[in-house]
Tab-separated table of C-alpha atoms in Angstrom:
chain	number	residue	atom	x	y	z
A	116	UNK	CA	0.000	0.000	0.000
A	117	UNK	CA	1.042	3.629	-0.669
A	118	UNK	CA	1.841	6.107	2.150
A	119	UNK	CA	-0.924	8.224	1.328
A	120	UNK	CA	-3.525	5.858	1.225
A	121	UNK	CA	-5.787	6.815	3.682
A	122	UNK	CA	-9.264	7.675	4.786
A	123	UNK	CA	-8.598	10.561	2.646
A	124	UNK	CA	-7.465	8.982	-0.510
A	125	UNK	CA	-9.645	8.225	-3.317
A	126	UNK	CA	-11.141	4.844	-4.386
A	127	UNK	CA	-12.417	3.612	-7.377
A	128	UNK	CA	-15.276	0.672	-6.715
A	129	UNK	CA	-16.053	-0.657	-9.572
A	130	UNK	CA	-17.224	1.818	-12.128
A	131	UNK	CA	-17.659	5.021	-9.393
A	132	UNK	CA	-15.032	6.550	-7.683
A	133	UNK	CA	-15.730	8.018	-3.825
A	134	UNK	CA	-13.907	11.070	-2.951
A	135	UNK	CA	-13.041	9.345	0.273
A	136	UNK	CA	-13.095	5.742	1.815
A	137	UNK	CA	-15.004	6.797	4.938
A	138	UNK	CA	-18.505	5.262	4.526
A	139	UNK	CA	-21.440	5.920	5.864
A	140	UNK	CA	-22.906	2.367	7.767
A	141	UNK	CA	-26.651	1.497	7.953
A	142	UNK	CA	-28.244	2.465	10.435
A	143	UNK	CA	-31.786	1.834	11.818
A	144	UNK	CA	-33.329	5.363	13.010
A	145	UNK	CA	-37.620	4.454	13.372
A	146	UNK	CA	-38.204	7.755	11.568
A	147	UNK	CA	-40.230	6.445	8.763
A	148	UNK	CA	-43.704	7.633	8.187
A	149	UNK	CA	-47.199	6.070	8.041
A	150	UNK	CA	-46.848	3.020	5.745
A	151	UNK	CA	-43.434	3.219	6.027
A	152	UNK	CA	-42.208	5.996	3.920
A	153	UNK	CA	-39.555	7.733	4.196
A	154	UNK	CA	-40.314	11.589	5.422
A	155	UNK	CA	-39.014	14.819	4.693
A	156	UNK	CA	-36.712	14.885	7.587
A	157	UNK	CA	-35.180	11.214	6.087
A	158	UNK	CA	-34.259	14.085	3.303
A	159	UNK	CA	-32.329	16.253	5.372
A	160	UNK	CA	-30.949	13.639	7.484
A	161	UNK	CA	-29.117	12.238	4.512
A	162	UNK	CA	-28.261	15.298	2.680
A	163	UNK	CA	-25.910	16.208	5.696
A	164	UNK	CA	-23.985	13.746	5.505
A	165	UNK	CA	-23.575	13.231	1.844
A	166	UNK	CA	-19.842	13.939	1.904
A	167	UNK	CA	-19.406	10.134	2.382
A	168	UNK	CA	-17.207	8.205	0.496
A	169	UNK	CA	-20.194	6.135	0.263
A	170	UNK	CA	-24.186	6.461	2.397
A	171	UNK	CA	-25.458	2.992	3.060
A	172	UNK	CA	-28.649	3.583	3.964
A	173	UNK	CA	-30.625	1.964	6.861
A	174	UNK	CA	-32.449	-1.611	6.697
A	175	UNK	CA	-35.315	-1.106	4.188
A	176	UNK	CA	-37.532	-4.246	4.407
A	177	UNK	CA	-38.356	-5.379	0.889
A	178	UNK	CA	-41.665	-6.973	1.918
A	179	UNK	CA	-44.687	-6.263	4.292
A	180	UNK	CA	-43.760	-10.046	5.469
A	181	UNK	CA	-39.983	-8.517	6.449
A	182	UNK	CA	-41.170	-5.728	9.097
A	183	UNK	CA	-39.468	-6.498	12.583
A	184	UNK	CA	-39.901	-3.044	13.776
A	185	UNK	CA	-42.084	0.306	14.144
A	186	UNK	CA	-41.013	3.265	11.745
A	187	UNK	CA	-38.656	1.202	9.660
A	188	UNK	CA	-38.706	2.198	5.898
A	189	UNK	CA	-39.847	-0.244	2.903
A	190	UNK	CA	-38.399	-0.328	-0.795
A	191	UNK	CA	-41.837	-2.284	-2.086
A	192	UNK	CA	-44.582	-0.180	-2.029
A	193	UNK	CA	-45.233	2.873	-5.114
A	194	UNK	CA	-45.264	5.438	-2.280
A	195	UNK	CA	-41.916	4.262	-1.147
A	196	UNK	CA	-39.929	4.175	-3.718
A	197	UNK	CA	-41.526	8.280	-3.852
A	198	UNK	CA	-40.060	8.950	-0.729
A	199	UNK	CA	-36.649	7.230	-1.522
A	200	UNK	CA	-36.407	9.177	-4.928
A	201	UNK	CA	-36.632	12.322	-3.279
A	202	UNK	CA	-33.578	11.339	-0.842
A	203	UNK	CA	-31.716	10.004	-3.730
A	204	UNK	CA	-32.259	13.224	-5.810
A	205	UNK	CA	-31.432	15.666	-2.944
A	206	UNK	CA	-28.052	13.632	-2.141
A	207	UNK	CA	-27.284	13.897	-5.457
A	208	UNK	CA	-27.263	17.140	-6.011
A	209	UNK	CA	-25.117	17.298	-2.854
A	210	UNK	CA	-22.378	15.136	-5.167
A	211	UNK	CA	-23.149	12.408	-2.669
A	212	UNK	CA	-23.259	8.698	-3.533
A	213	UNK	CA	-26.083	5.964	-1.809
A	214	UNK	CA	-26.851	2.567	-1.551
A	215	UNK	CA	-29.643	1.361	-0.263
A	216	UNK	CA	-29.861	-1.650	2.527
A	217	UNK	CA	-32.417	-4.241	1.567
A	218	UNK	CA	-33.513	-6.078	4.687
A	219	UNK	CA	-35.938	-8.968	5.981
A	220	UNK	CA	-35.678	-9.486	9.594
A	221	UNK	CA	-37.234	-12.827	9.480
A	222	UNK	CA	-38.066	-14.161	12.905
A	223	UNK	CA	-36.767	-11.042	14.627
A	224	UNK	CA	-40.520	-9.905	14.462
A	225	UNK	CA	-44.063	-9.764	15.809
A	226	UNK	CA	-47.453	-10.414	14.447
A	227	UNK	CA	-48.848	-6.796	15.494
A	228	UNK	CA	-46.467	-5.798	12.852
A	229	UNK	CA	-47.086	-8.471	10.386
A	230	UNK	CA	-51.013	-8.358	10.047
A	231	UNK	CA	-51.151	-11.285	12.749
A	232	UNK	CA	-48.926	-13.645	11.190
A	233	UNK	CA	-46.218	-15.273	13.044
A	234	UNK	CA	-42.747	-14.243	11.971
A	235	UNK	CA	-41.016	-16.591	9.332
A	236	UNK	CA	-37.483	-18.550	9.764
A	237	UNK	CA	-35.858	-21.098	8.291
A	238	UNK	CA	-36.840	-23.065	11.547
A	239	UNK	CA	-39.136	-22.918	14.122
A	240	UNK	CA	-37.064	-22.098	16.685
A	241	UNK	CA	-37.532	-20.068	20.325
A	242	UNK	CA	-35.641	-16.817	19.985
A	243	UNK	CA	-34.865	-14.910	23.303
A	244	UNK	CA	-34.955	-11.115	22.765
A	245	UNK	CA	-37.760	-8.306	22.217
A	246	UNK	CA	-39.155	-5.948	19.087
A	247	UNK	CA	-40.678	-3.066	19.452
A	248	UNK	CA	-44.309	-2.941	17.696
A	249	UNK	CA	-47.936	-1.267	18.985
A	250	UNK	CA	-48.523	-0.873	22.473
A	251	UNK	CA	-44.075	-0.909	23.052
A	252	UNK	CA	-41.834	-3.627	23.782
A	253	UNK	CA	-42.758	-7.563	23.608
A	254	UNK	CA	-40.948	-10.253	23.380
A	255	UNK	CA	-40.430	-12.209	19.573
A	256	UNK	CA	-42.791	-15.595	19.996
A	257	UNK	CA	-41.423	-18.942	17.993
A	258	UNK	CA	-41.911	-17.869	14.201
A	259	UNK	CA	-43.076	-20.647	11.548
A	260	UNK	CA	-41.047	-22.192	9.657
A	261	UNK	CA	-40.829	-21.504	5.589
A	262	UNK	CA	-42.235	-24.174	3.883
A	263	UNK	CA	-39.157	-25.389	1.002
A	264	UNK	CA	-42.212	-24.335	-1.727
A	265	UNK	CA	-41.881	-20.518	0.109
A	266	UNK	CA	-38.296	-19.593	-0.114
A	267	UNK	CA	-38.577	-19.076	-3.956
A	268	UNK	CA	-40.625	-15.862	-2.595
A	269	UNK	CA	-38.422	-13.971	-0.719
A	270	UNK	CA	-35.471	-14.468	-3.495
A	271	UNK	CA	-38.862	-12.668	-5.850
A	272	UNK	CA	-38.915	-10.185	-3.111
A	273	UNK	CA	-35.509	-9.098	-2.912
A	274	UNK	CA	-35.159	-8.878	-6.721
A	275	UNK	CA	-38.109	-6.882	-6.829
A	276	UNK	CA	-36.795	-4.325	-4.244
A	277	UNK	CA	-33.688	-4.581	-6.207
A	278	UNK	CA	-36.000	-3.102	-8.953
A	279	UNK	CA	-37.636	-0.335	-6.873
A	280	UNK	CA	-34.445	0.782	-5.947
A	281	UNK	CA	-33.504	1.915	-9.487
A	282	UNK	CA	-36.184	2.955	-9.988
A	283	UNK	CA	-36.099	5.357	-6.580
A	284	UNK	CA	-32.603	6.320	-7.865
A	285	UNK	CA	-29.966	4.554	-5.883
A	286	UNK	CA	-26.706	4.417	-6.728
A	287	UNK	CA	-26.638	0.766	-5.808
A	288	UNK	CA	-27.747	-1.629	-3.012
A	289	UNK	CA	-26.714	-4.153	0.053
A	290	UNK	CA	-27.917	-6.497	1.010
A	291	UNK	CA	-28.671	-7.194	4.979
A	292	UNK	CA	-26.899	-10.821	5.507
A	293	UNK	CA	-26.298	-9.675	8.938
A	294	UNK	CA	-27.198	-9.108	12.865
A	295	UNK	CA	-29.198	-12.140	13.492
A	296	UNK	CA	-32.337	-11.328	10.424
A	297	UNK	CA	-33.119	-13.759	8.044
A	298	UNK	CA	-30.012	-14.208	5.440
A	299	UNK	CA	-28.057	-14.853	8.371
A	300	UNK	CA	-30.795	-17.156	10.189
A	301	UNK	CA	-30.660	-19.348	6.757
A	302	UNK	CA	-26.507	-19.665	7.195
A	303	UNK	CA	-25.878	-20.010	10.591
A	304	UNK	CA	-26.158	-23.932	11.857
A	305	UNK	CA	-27.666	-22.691	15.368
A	306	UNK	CA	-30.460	-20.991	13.666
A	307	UNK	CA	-30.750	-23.607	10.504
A	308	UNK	CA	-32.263	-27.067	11.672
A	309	UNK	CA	-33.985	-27.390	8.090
A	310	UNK	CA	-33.843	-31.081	6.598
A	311	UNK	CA	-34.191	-29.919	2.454
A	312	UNK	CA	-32.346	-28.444	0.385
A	313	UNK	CA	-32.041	-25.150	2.481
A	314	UNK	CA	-30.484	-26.384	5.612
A	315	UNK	CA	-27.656	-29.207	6.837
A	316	UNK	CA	-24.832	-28.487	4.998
A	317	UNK	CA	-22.674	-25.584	4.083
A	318	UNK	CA	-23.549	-25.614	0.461
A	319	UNK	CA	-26.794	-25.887	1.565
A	320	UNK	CA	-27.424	-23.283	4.543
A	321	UNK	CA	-26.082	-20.563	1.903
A	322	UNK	CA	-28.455	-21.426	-0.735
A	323	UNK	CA	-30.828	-18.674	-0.191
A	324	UNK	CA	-28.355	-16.020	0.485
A	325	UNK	CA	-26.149	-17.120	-2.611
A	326	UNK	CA	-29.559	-16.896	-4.415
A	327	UNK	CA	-30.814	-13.326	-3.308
A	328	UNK	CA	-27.655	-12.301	-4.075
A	329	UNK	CA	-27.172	-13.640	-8.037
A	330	UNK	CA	-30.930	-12.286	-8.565
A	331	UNK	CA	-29.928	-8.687	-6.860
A	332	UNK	CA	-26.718	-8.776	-8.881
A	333	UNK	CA	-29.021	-9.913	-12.247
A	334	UNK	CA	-30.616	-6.512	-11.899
A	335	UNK	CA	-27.849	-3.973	-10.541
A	336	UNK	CA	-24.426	-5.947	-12.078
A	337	UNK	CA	-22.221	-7.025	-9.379
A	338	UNK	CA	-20.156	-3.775	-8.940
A	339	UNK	CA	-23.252	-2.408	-7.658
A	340	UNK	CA	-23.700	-4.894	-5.483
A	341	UNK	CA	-22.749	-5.486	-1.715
A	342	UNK	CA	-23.106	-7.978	1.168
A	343	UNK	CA	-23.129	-7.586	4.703
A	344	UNK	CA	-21.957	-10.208	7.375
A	345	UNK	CA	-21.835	-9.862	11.322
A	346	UNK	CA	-20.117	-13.549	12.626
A	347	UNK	CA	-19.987	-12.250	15.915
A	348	UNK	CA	-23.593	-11.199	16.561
A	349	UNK	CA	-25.565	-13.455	18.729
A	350	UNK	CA	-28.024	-11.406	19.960
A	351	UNK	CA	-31.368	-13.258	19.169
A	352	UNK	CA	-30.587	-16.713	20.202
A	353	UNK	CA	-28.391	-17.042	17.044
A	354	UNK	CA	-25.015	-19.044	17.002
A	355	UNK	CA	-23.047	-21.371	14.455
A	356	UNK	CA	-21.040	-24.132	15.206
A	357	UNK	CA	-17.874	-23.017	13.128
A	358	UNK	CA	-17.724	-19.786	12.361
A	359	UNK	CA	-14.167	-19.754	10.735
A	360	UNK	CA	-15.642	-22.533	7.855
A	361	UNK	CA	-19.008	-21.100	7.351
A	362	UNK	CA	-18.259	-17.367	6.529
A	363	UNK	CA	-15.115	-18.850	4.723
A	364	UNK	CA	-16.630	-20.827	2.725
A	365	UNK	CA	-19.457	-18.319	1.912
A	366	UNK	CA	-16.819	-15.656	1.385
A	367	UNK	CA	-15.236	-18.160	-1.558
A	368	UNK	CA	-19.124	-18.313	-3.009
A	369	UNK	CA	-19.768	-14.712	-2.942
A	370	UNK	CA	-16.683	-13.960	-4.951
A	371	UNK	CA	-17.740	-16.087	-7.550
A	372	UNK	CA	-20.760	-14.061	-8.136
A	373	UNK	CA	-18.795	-10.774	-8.867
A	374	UNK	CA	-20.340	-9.352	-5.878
A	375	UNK	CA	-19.039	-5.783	-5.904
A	376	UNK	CA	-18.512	-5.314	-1.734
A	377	UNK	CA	-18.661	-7.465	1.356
A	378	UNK	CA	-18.856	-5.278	4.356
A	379	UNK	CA	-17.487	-7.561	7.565
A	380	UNK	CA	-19.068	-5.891	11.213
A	381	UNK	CA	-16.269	-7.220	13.465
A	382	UNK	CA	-15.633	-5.163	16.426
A	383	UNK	CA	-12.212	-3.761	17.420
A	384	UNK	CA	-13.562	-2.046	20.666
A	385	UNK	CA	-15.793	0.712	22.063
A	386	UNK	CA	-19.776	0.393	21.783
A	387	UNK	CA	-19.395	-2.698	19.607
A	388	UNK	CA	-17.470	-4.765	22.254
A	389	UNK	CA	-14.179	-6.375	21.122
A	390	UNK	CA	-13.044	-9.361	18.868
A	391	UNK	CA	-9.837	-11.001	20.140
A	392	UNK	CA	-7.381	-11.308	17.444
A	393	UNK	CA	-7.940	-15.009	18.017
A	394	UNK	CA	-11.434	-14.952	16.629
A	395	UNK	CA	-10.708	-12.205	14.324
A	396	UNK	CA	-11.958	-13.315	9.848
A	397	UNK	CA	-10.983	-10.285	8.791
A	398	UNK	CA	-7.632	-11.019	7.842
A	399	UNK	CA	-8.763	-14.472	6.336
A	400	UNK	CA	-11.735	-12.960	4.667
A	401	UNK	CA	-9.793	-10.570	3.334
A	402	UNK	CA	-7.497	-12.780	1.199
A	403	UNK	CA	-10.408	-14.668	0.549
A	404	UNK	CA	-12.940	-11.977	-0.947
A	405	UNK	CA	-10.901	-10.503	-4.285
A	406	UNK	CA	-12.876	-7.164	-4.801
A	407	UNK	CA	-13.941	-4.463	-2.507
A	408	UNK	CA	-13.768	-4.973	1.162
A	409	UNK	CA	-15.368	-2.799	4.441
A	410	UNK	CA	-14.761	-3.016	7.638
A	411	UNK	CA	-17.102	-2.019	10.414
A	412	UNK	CA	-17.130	-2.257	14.096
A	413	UNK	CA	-15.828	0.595	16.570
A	414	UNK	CA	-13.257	2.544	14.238
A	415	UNK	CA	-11.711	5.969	14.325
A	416	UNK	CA	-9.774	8.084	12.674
A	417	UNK	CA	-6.455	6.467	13.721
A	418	UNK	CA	-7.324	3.271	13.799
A	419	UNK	CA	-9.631	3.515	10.590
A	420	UNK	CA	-6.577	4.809	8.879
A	421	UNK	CA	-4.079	2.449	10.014
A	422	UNK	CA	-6.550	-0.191	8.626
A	423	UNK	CA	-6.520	1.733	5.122
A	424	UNK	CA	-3.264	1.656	5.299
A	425	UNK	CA	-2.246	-2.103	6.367
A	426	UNK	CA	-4.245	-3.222	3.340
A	427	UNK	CA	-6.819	-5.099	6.272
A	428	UNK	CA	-9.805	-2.946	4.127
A	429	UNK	CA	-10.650	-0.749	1.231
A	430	UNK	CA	-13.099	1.206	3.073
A	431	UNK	CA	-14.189	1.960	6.613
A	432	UNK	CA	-17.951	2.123	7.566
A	433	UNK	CA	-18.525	4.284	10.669
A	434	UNK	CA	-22.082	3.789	12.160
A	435	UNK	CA	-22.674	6.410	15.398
A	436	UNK	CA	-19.754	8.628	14.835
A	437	UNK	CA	-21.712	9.071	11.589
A	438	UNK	CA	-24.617	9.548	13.266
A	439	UNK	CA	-23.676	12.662	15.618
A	440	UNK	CA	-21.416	14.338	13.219
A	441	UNK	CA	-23.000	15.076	9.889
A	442	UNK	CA	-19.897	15.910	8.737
A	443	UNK	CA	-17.965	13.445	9.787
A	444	UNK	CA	-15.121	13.194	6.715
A	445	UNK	CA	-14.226	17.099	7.562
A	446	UNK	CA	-14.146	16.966	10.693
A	447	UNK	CA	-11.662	13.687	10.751
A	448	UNK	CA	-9.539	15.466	8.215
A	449	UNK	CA	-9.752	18.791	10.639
A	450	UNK	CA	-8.724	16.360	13.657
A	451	UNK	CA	-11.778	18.153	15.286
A	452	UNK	CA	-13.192	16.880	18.479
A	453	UNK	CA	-16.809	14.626	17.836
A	454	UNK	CA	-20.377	15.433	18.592
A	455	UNK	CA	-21.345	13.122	21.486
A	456	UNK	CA	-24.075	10.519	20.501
A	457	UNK	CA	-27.270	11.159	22.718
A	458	UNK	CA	-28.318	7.226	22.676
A	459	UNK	CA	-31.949	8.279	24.458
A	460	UNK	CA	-32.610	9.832	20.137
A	461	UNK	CA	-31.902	6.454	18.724
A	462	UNK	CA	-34.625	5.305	17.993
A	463	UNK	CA	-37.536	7.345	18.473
A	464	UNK	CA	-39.103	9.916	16.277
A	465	UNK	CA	-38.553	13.565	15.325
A	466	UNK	CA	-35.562	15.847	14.531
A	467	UNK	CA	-33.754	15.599	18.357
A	468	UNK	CA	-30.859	13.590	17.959
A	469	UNK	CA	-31.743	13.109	14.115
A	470	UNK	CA	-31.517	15.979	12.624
A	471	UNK	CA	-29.997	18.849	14.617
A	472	UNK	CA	-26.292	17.591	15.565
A	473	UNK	CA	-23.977	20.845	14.629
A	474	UNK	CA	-21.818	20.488	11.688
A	475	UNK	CA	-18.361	22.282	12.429
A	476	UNK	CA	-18.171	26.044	11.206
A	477	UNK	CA	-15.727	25.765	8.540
A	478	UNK	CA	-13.361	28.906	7.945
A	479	UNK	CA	-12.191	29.620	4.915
């Protein structure tokens, strides 16, 4: 690697080139609208921090069947893909760059926010944990199982979302294979107990994802296309036996697609705990993966940039940091001290803690 490549440098991904390799992660805010629509504040709240290498926006569920929380925005319905277009336009004409996360949760779900249907998984499994639907916080109840005749469905919806989000204007899109939803549920052996073709083995348990992904990359090309993948996450009851062979092994299948990105969440410290170097895939799935690589999970500036510059990524995704300081690139390149995240904003609605963190006054 160069001496000068660094958060700062340029990168060229694929066919478009970011300014910067400090991207933008996905993050879920609950500030959608009524039928899950992205609002005008979704607008500004993207426009300010359009000087991202790369904006990957939040989890978008691509069906009504993939809702696991209030306030979450879709990429299926008409008036959607109208409320995404106007985000897309306005970050555009900020020179910013956006991908769009497509997202089923699965059996991380409730059926007050499914119509009264039980959540679906790959098995029916217990799952320990809590969504947040009408009425607040209840725990997720043992979802049904996908019948084998079903899956073909949610590989229709993705590619269909895929579709929407051309035509809402994105500059590309990932797709969620992480934090315990459903991608993951179908690879990981402590969620997968499935006897057909969809479950048992490795070749197997990746079937689906390997699927979503070929029909995603049939309709956006594979430079436009990313993956995300969180081997540490267990929240939600979810485990795997051997994590080393399965994301290897998926890692090797992914590349054959031409998949543009895989974005790894393994955390080096702070809010995301810490992954001793023992457990660390990075540096495996690094050699294994042959085109763009992101890593995600407590960086800095210092530390993002030592990454850069080891060769261990491409990019960098920064989730909160990005999330209290709209301007996050400048004020990294300014050394500048960082908003503080207030964490009680998360995740409810409104401009407080959305909207209204101070960009620094820049002096020219």
């Amino acid at each position: 690697m160069a001496e000068d490549t660094d958060l700062f440098s340029q990168y060229r991904m694929g066919d478009l080139t970011l300014p910067n390799r400090i991207v933008m992660a996905p993050m879920t805010r609950n500030r959608a609208g009524d039928d899950d629509i992205p609002v005008p504040l979704t607008v500004t709240y993207y426009v300010q921090r359009a000087s991202a290498g790369i904006i990957i926006t939040e989890g978008s569920q691509v069906s009504p069947q993939g809702v696991g929380y209030m306030h979450t925005p879709g990429i299926y319905s008409a008036a959607q893909v109208a409320g995404w277009k106007k985000v897309t336009d306005a970050v555009h004409r900020e020179g910013g760059r956006i991908f769009i996360q497509l997202w089923h949760v699965g059996r991380v779900s409730h059926p007050d926010l499914l119509g009264g249907a039980l959540p679906v998984a790959p098995s029916a499994l217990p799952v320990e944990g809590f969504t947040h639907a009408s009425g607040g916080k209840k725990p997720i109840p043992v979802p049904r199982a996908l019948k084998t005749e079903e899956v073909p469905d949610i590989v229709r919806q993705f590619r269909q979302a895929a579709e929407n989000a051309k035509t809402a204007g994105f500059d590309g899109v990932e797709i969620h294979g992480a934090n315990t939803y459903l991608l993951d549920q179908f690879l990981r052996s402590g969620s997968n107990k499935r006897t057909d073709k969809y479950g048992g083995s490795l070749e197997n348990r990746t079937r689906l994802p390997l699927e979503v992904t070929k029909a995603v990359i049939e309709v956006w090309g594979g430079d436009r296309v990313g993956y995300r993948i969180s081997p540490h996450n267990n929240a939600h009851s979810m485990s795997d036996e051997n994590p080393l062979e399965t994301f290897s092994y998926f890692a090797r299948e992914l590349n054959k697609t031409g998949l543009g990105y895989l974005h790894l969440i393994e955390p080096i410290g702070g809010r995301m705990g810490f992954a001793p170097p023992e457990a660390r895939l990075g540096p495996i799935l690094r050699r294994i993966f042959e085109r763009t690589f992101i890593l995600n999970g407590g960086y800095g500036l210092h530390s993002g940039n030592e990454a850069i510059a080891n060769g261990e990524a491409d990019l960098i995704a920064f989730g909160v940091p990005f999330l209290a300081n709209p301007d996050l690139p400048e004020r990294f390149r300014q050394n500048a001290p960082l908003n503080e995240p207030d964490e009680s904003t998360f995740y409810v609605g409104g401009a407080k803690g959305y909207t209204d963190y101070p960009a620094l006054v820049v002096h020219r």
